[in-house]
PDB file of C-alpha atoms in Angstrom:
ATOM      1  CA  VAL A 153      23.596-107.170  19.049  1.00  0.00           C
ATOM      2  CA  ILE A 154      23.714-108.432  22.588  1.00  0.00           C
ATOM      3  CA  LEU A 155      27.134-108.491  24.615  1.00  0.00           C
ATOM      4  CA  LYS A 156      26.875-110.612  27.549  1.00  0.00           C
ATOM      5  CA  LYS A 157      30.066-111.001  29.793  1.00  0.00           C
ATOM      6  CA  VAL A 158      32.045-109.387  26.828  1.00  0.00           C
ATOM      7  CA  PRO A 159      33.177-106.096  28.172  1.00  0.00           C
ATOM      8  CA  ILE A 160      34.082-103.366  25.570  1.00  0.00           C
ATOM      9  CA  PHE A 161      37.461-101.810  26.215  1.00  0.00           C
ATOM     10  CA  ALA A 162      38.967 -99.642  23.395  1.00  0.00           C
ATOM     11  CA  ALA A 163      41.572 -97.022  23.155  1.00  0.00           C
ATOM     12  CA  ARG A 164      40.516 -96.285  19.616  1.00  0.00           C
ATOM     13  CA  LEU A 165      36.933 -97.043  19.911  1.00  0.00           C
ATOM     14  CA  ARG A 166      34.877 -94.838  17.315  1.00  0.00           C
ATOM     15  CA  GLU A 167      31.074 -95.572  17.378  1.00  0.00           C
ATOM     16  CA  ILE A 168      28.580 -97.878  18.949  1.00  0.00           C
ATOM     17  CA  LYS A 169      25.035 -98.050  17.916  1.00  0.00           C
ATOM     18  CA  HIS A 170      21.982-100.143  19.128  1.00  0.00           C
ATOM     19  CA  LYS A 171      23.973-102.347  21.427  1.00  0.00           C
ATOM     20  CA  THR A 172      23.073-104.160  24.674  1.00  0.00           C
ATOM     21  CA  ILE A 173      26.068-104.563  27.175  1.00  0.00           C
ATOM     22  CA  TYR A 174      25.313-106.332  30.492  1.00  0.00           C
ATOM     23  CA  SER A 175      26.414-108.632  33.171  1.00  0.00           C
ATOM     24  CA  ASN A 176      30.229-108.064  32.881  1.00  0.00           C
ATOM     25  CA  GLU A 177      32.266-108.264  36.112  1.00  0.00           C
ATOM     26  CA  LYS A 178      33.548-104.896  35.879  1.00  0.00           C
ATOM     27  CA  ASN A 179      32.821-101.743  33.578  1.00  0.00           C
ATOM     28  CA  GLY A 180      30.275-102.373  30.749  1.00  0.00           C
ATOM     29  CA  ILE A 181      32.257-100.024  28.476  1.00  0.00           C
ATOM     30  CA  SER A 182      35.594 -98.426  29.111  1.00  0.00           C
ATOM     31  CA  CYS A 183      36.795 -95.939  26.710  1.00  0.00           C
ATOM     32  CA  GLY A 184      39.882 -93.828  26.596  1.00  0.00           C
ATOM     33  CA  SER A 185      42.066 -91.715  24.582  1.00  0.00           C
ATOM     34  CA  SER A 186      39.509 -91.556  21.700  1.00  0.00           C
ATOM     35  CA  LYS A 187      36.342 -89.800  20.496  1.00  0.00           C
ATOM     36  CA  LEU A 188      33.645 -91.980  21.455  1.00  0.00           C
ATOM     37  CA  LYS A 189      30.282 -91.862  19.760  1.00  0.00           C
ATOM     38  CA  LEU A 190      27.392 -93.765  21.137  1.00  0.00           C
ATOM     39  CA  GLN A 191      24.146 -93.499  19.638  1.00  0.00           C
ATOM     40  CA  GLY A 192      20.762 -95.141  19.144  1.00  0.00           C
ATOM     41  CA  SER A 193      19.294 -96.459  22.437  1.00  0.00           C
ATOM     42  CA  THR A 194      22.274 -98.455  23.776  1.00  0.00           C
ATOM     43  CA  LYS A 195      21.703-100.311  26.854  1.00  0.00           C
ATOM     44  CA  ILE A 196      24.283-100.751  29.554  1.00  0.00           C
ATOM     45  CA  TYR A 197      23.136-102.645  32.558  1.00  0.00           C
ATOM     46  CA  ARG A 198      23.990-105.106  35.549  1.00  0.00           C
ATOM     47  CA  ASN A 199      27.785-104.713  35.193  1.00  0.00           C
ATOM     48  CA  GLY A 200      29.721-105.127  38.259  1.00  0.00           C
ATOM     49  CA  ALA A 201      31.162-101.481  38.376  1.00  0.00           C
ATOM     50  CA  THR A 202      30.343 -98.585  36.194  1.00  0.00           C
ATOM     51  CA  GLY A 203      28.127 -98.848  33.063  1.00  0.00           C
ATOM     52  CA  LEU A 204      30.026 -96.382  30.945  1.00  0.00           C
ATOM     53  CA  TYR A 205      33.536 -95.546  32.048  1.00  0.00           C
ATOM     54  CA  ILE A 206      35.172 -92.529  29.960  1.00  0.00           C
ATOM     55  CA  TYR A 207      38.823 -91.417  30.605  1.00  0.00           C
ATOM     56  CA  LYS A 208      41.099 -89.091  28.837  1.00  0.00           C
ATOM     57  CA  SER A 209      38.781 -88.952  25.958  1.00  0.00           C
ATOM     58  CA  LYS A 210      37.830 -85.790  24.221  1.00  0.00           C
ATOM     59  CA  ASN A 211      34.450 -84.914  22.761  1.00  0.00           C
ATOM     60  CA  ALA A 212      32.488 -87.781  23.435  1.00  0.00           C
ATOM     61  CA  ASP A 213      29.008 -87.831  21.864  1.00  0.00           C
ATOM     62  CA  ILE A 214      26.527 -89.802  23.645  1.00  0.00           C
ATOM     63  CA  ARG A 215      22.884 -89.896  22.546  1.00  0.00           C
ATOM     64  CA  LYS A 216      20.025 -91.834  24.075  1.00  0.00           C
ATOM     65  CA  LEU A 217      21.877 -94.171  26.331  1.00  0.00           C
ATOM     66  CA  ILE A 218      20.176 -96.352  28.858  1.00  0.00           C
ATOM     67  CA  THR A 219      22.211 -97.368  31.648  1.00  0.00           C
ATOM     68  CA  TYR A 220      20.724 -98.844  34.949  1.00  0.00           C
ATOM     69  CA  SER A 221      21.300-101.361  37.761  1.00  0.00           C
ATOM     70  CA  ASN A 222      25.098-101.229  37.778  1.00  0.00           C
ATOM     71  CA  GLY A 223      27.312-101.943  40.780  1.00  0.00           C
ATOM     72  CA  GLY A 224      29.089 -98.499  40.548  1.00  0.00           C
ATOM     73  CA  ALA A 225      27.844 -95.367  38.748  1.00  0.00           C
ATOM     74  CA  GLY A 226      25.735 -95.348  35.655  1.00  0.00           C
ATOM     75  CA  ILE A 227      28.381 -92.967  33.792  1.00  0.00           C
ATOM     76  CA  THR A 228      31.680 -91.941  35.009  1.00  0.00           C
ATOM     77  CA  LEU A 229      33.779 -89.173  33.243  1.00  0.00           C
ATOM     78  CA  THR A 230      37.486 -88.711  34.386  1.00  0.00           C
ATOM     79  CA  GLY A 231      40.940 -87.782  33.549  1.00  0.00           C
ATOM     80  CA  THR A 232      40.382 -84.494  31.598  1.00  0.00           C
ATOM     81  CA  SER A 233      37.608 -86.046  29.375  1.00  0.00           C
ATOM     82  CA  SER A 234      34.728 -84.106  27.911  1.00  0.00           C
ATOM     83  CA  ALA A 235      31.349 -85.249  26.785  1.00  0.00           C
ATOM     84  CA  VAL A 236      27.901 -84.152  25.557  1.00  0.00           C
ATOM     85  CA  ILE A 237      25.286 -86.561  26.727  1.00  0.00           C
ATOM     86  CA  LYS A 238      21.969 -85.882  25.299  1.00  0.00           C
ATOM     87  CA  ASN A 239      18.634 -87.673  26.340  1.00  0.00           C
ATOM     88  CA  PRO A 240      20.055 -90.401  28.658  1.00  0.00           C
ATOM     89  CA  SER A 241      18.109 -92.558  31.157  1.00  0.00           C
ATOM     90  CA  VAL A 242      20.547 -93.217  34.030  1.00  0.00           C
ATOM     91  CA  ARG A 243      18.525 -95.116  36.890  1.00  0.00           C
ATOM     92  CA  GLY A 244      18.882 -97.258  39.779  1.00  0.00           C
ATOM     93  CA  ASN A 245      22.651 -97.630  39.840  1.00  0.00           C
ATOM     94  CA  LYS A 246      24.338 -98.662  43.186  1.00  0.00           C
ATOM     95  CA  HIS A 247      26.524 -95.522  43.250  1.00  0.00           C
ATOM     96  CA  TYR A 248      25.898 -92.067  41.684  1.00  0.00           C
ATOM     97  CA  GLY A 249      24.099 -91.666  38.457  1.00  0.00           C
ATOM     98  CA  ILE A 250      26.686 -89.667  36.731  1.00  0.00           C
ATOM     99  CA  ILE A 251      30.272 -88.710  37.916  1.00  0.00           C
ATOM    100  CA  ALA A 252      32.411 -86.090  36.571  1.00  0.00           C
ATOM    101  CA  GLU A 253      35.920 -85.599  38.067  1.00  0.00           C
ATOM    102  CA  LYS A 254      39.514 -84.730  37.476  1.00  0.00           C
ATOM    103  CA  LYS A 255      38.836 -81.620  35.255  1.00  0.00           C
ATOM    104  CA  SER A 256      36.491 -83.349  33.025  1.00  0.00           C
ATOM    105  CA  LYS A 257      33.755 -81.320  31.164  1.00  0.00           C
ATOM    106  CA  LEU A 258      30.131 -82.658  30.967  1.00  0.00           C
ATOM    107  CA  LYS A 259      27.334 -81.062  29.154  1.00  0.00           C
ATOM    108  CA  LEU A 260      23.934 -82.957  30.049  1.00  0.00           C
ATOM    109  CA  GLU A 261      20.905 -82.029  27.740  1.00  0.00           C
ATOM    110  CA  GLY A 262      17.626 -83.609  28.474  1.00  0.00           C
ATOM    111  CA  GLY A 263      17.035 -86.924  29.770  1.00  0.00           C
ATOM    112  CA  THR A 264      16.498 -88.526  33.360  1.00  0.00           C
ATOM    113  CA  VAL A 265      18.736 -89.250  36.209  1.00  0.00           C
ATOM    114  CA  ALA A 266      16.706 -90.952  38.776  1.00  0.00           C
ATOM    115  CA  LYS A 267      16.561 -93.547  41.801  1.00  0.00           C
ATOM    116  CA  ASN A 268      20.386 -93.948  42.184  1.00  0.00           C
ATOM    117  CA  ALA A 269      21.784 -95.038  45.414  1.00  0.00           C
ATOM    118  CA  GLU A 270      23.877 -91.718  45.830  1.00  0.00           C
ATOM    119  CA  SER A 271      23.374 -88.282  44.100  1.00  0.00           C
ATOM    120  CA  GLY A 272      22.090 -87.989  40.764  1.00  0.00           C
ATOM    121  CA  VAL A 273      25.060 -85.946  39.489  1.00  0.00           C
ATOM    122  CA  PHE A 274      28.281 -85.544  41.330  1.00  0.00           C
ATOM    123  CA  ALA A 275      31.104 -83.005  40.315  1.00  0.00           C
ATOM    124  CA  ALA A 276      34.381 -83.364  41.932  1.00  0.00           C
ATOM    125  CA  GLU A 277      38.194 -82.400  41.448  1.00  0.00           C
ATOM    126  CA  GLN A 278      37.540 -79.270  39.195  1.00  0.00           C
ATOM    127  CA  ALA A 279      34.971 -80.829  36.992  1.00  0.00           C
ATOM    128  CA  ASP A 280      32.903 -78.514  34.827  1.00  0.00           C
ATOM    129  CA  VAL A 281      29.130 -79.667  34.598  1.00  0.00           C
ATOM    130  CA  SER A 282      26.496 -77.907  32.525  1.00  0.00           C
ATOM    131  CA  LEU A 283      22.852 -79.002  32.839  1.00  0.00           C
ATOM    132  CA  ARG A 284      20.819 -77.815  30.024  1.00  0.00           C
ATOM    133  CA  SER A 285      17.135 -77.748  29.552  1.00  0.00           C
ATOM    134  CA  GLY A 286      14.835 -80.716  29.824  1.00  0.00           C
ATOM    135  CA  VAL A 287      17.071 -82.640  32.434  1.00  0.00           C
ATOM    136  CA  LYS A 288      15.099 -84.573  35.183  1.00  0.00           C
ATOM    137  CA  ILE A 289      17.025 -85.345  38.143  1.00  0.00           C
ATOM    138  CA  GLU A 290      14.861 -86.952  40.695  1.00  0.00           C
ATOM    139  CA  GLN A 291      14.288 -89.443  43.468  1.00  0.00           C
ATOM    140  CA  ASN A 292      17.915 -90.133  44.056  1.00  0.00           C
ATOM    141  CA  LYS A 293      18.843 -91.304  47.532  1.00  0.00           C
ATOM    142  CA  GLY A 294      21.687 -88.629  47.779  1.00  0.00           C
ATOM    143  CA  ALA A 295      21.275 -85.000  46.481  1.00  0.00           C
ATOM    144  CA  GLY A 296      20.100 -84.376  43.179  1.00  0.00           C
ATOM    145  CA  VAL A 297      23.268 -82.521  42.476  1.00  0.00           C
ATOM    146  CA  SER A 298      26.414 -82.790  44.654  1.00  0.00           C
ATOM    147  CA  VAL A 299      29.663 -80.529  44.128  1.00  0.00           C
ATOM    148  CA  SER A 300      32.911 -80.980  45.704  1.00  0.00           C
ATOM    149  CA  SER A 301      35.585 -78.737  44.269  1.00  0.00           C
ATOM    150  CA  GLY A 302      33.861 -78.611  40.833  1.00  0.00           C
ATOM    151  CA  ALA A 303      31.521 -76.214  39.068  1.00  0.00           C
ATOM    152  CA  VAL A 304      28.051 -76.875  38.003  1.00  0.00           C
ATOM    153  CA  LYS A 305      26.039 -74.570  35.777  1.00  0.00           C
ATOM    154  CA  ILE A 306      22.292 -74.934  35.396  1.00  0.00           C
ATOM    155  CA  TYR A 307      20.605 -73.308  32.519  1.00  0.00           C
ATOM    156  CA  ASP A 308      16.818 -72.831  31.993  1.00  0.00           C
ATOM    157  CA  LEU A 309      16.019 -73.827  35.765  1.00  0.00           C
ATOM    158  CA  SER A 310      12.463 -73.918  34.904  1.00  0.00           C
ATOM    159  CA  LEU A 311      12.947 -76.950  32.815  1.00  0.00           C
ATOM    160  CA  ILE A 312      15.254 -78.889  35.152  1.00  0.00           C
ATOM    161  CA  HIS A 313      13.474 -80.966  38.008  1.00  0.00           C
ATOM    162  CA  ILE A 314      15.935 -81.537  40.748  1.00  0.00           C
TER     163      ILE A 314
END
């Protein structure tokens, strides 16, 4: 299923599989107040703002997301949200690769965050970020990981490329 210029916004969104979402004026997907499950090589690209914007959403489960060339960040987690993101490809966005802010909790396991215009991963406003084994953070124009009043825990440093 390809959704061009049809942004997905849902307060009760449950599951998205194998979708392509691109060329929207604002965010590709905006999700709040629900448990988002996004799996199976979903592609989000060339949106005017953030590719995937999650706010006030608990226990989001995101696997094999491909997000690139968005006008903002690839992924933003905000407003006390929590998410586990496994094996994403977050590349070439015009802002940060991944932003976690406003007391959000992010666990990133595996995947690549590369070639973004700012830092690869940015933690701010009391966010709690865990980088697990197999994460590659490389070739971003800012720092690999930036922290501003947040916490970043790096596990198994030998497998993380920053």
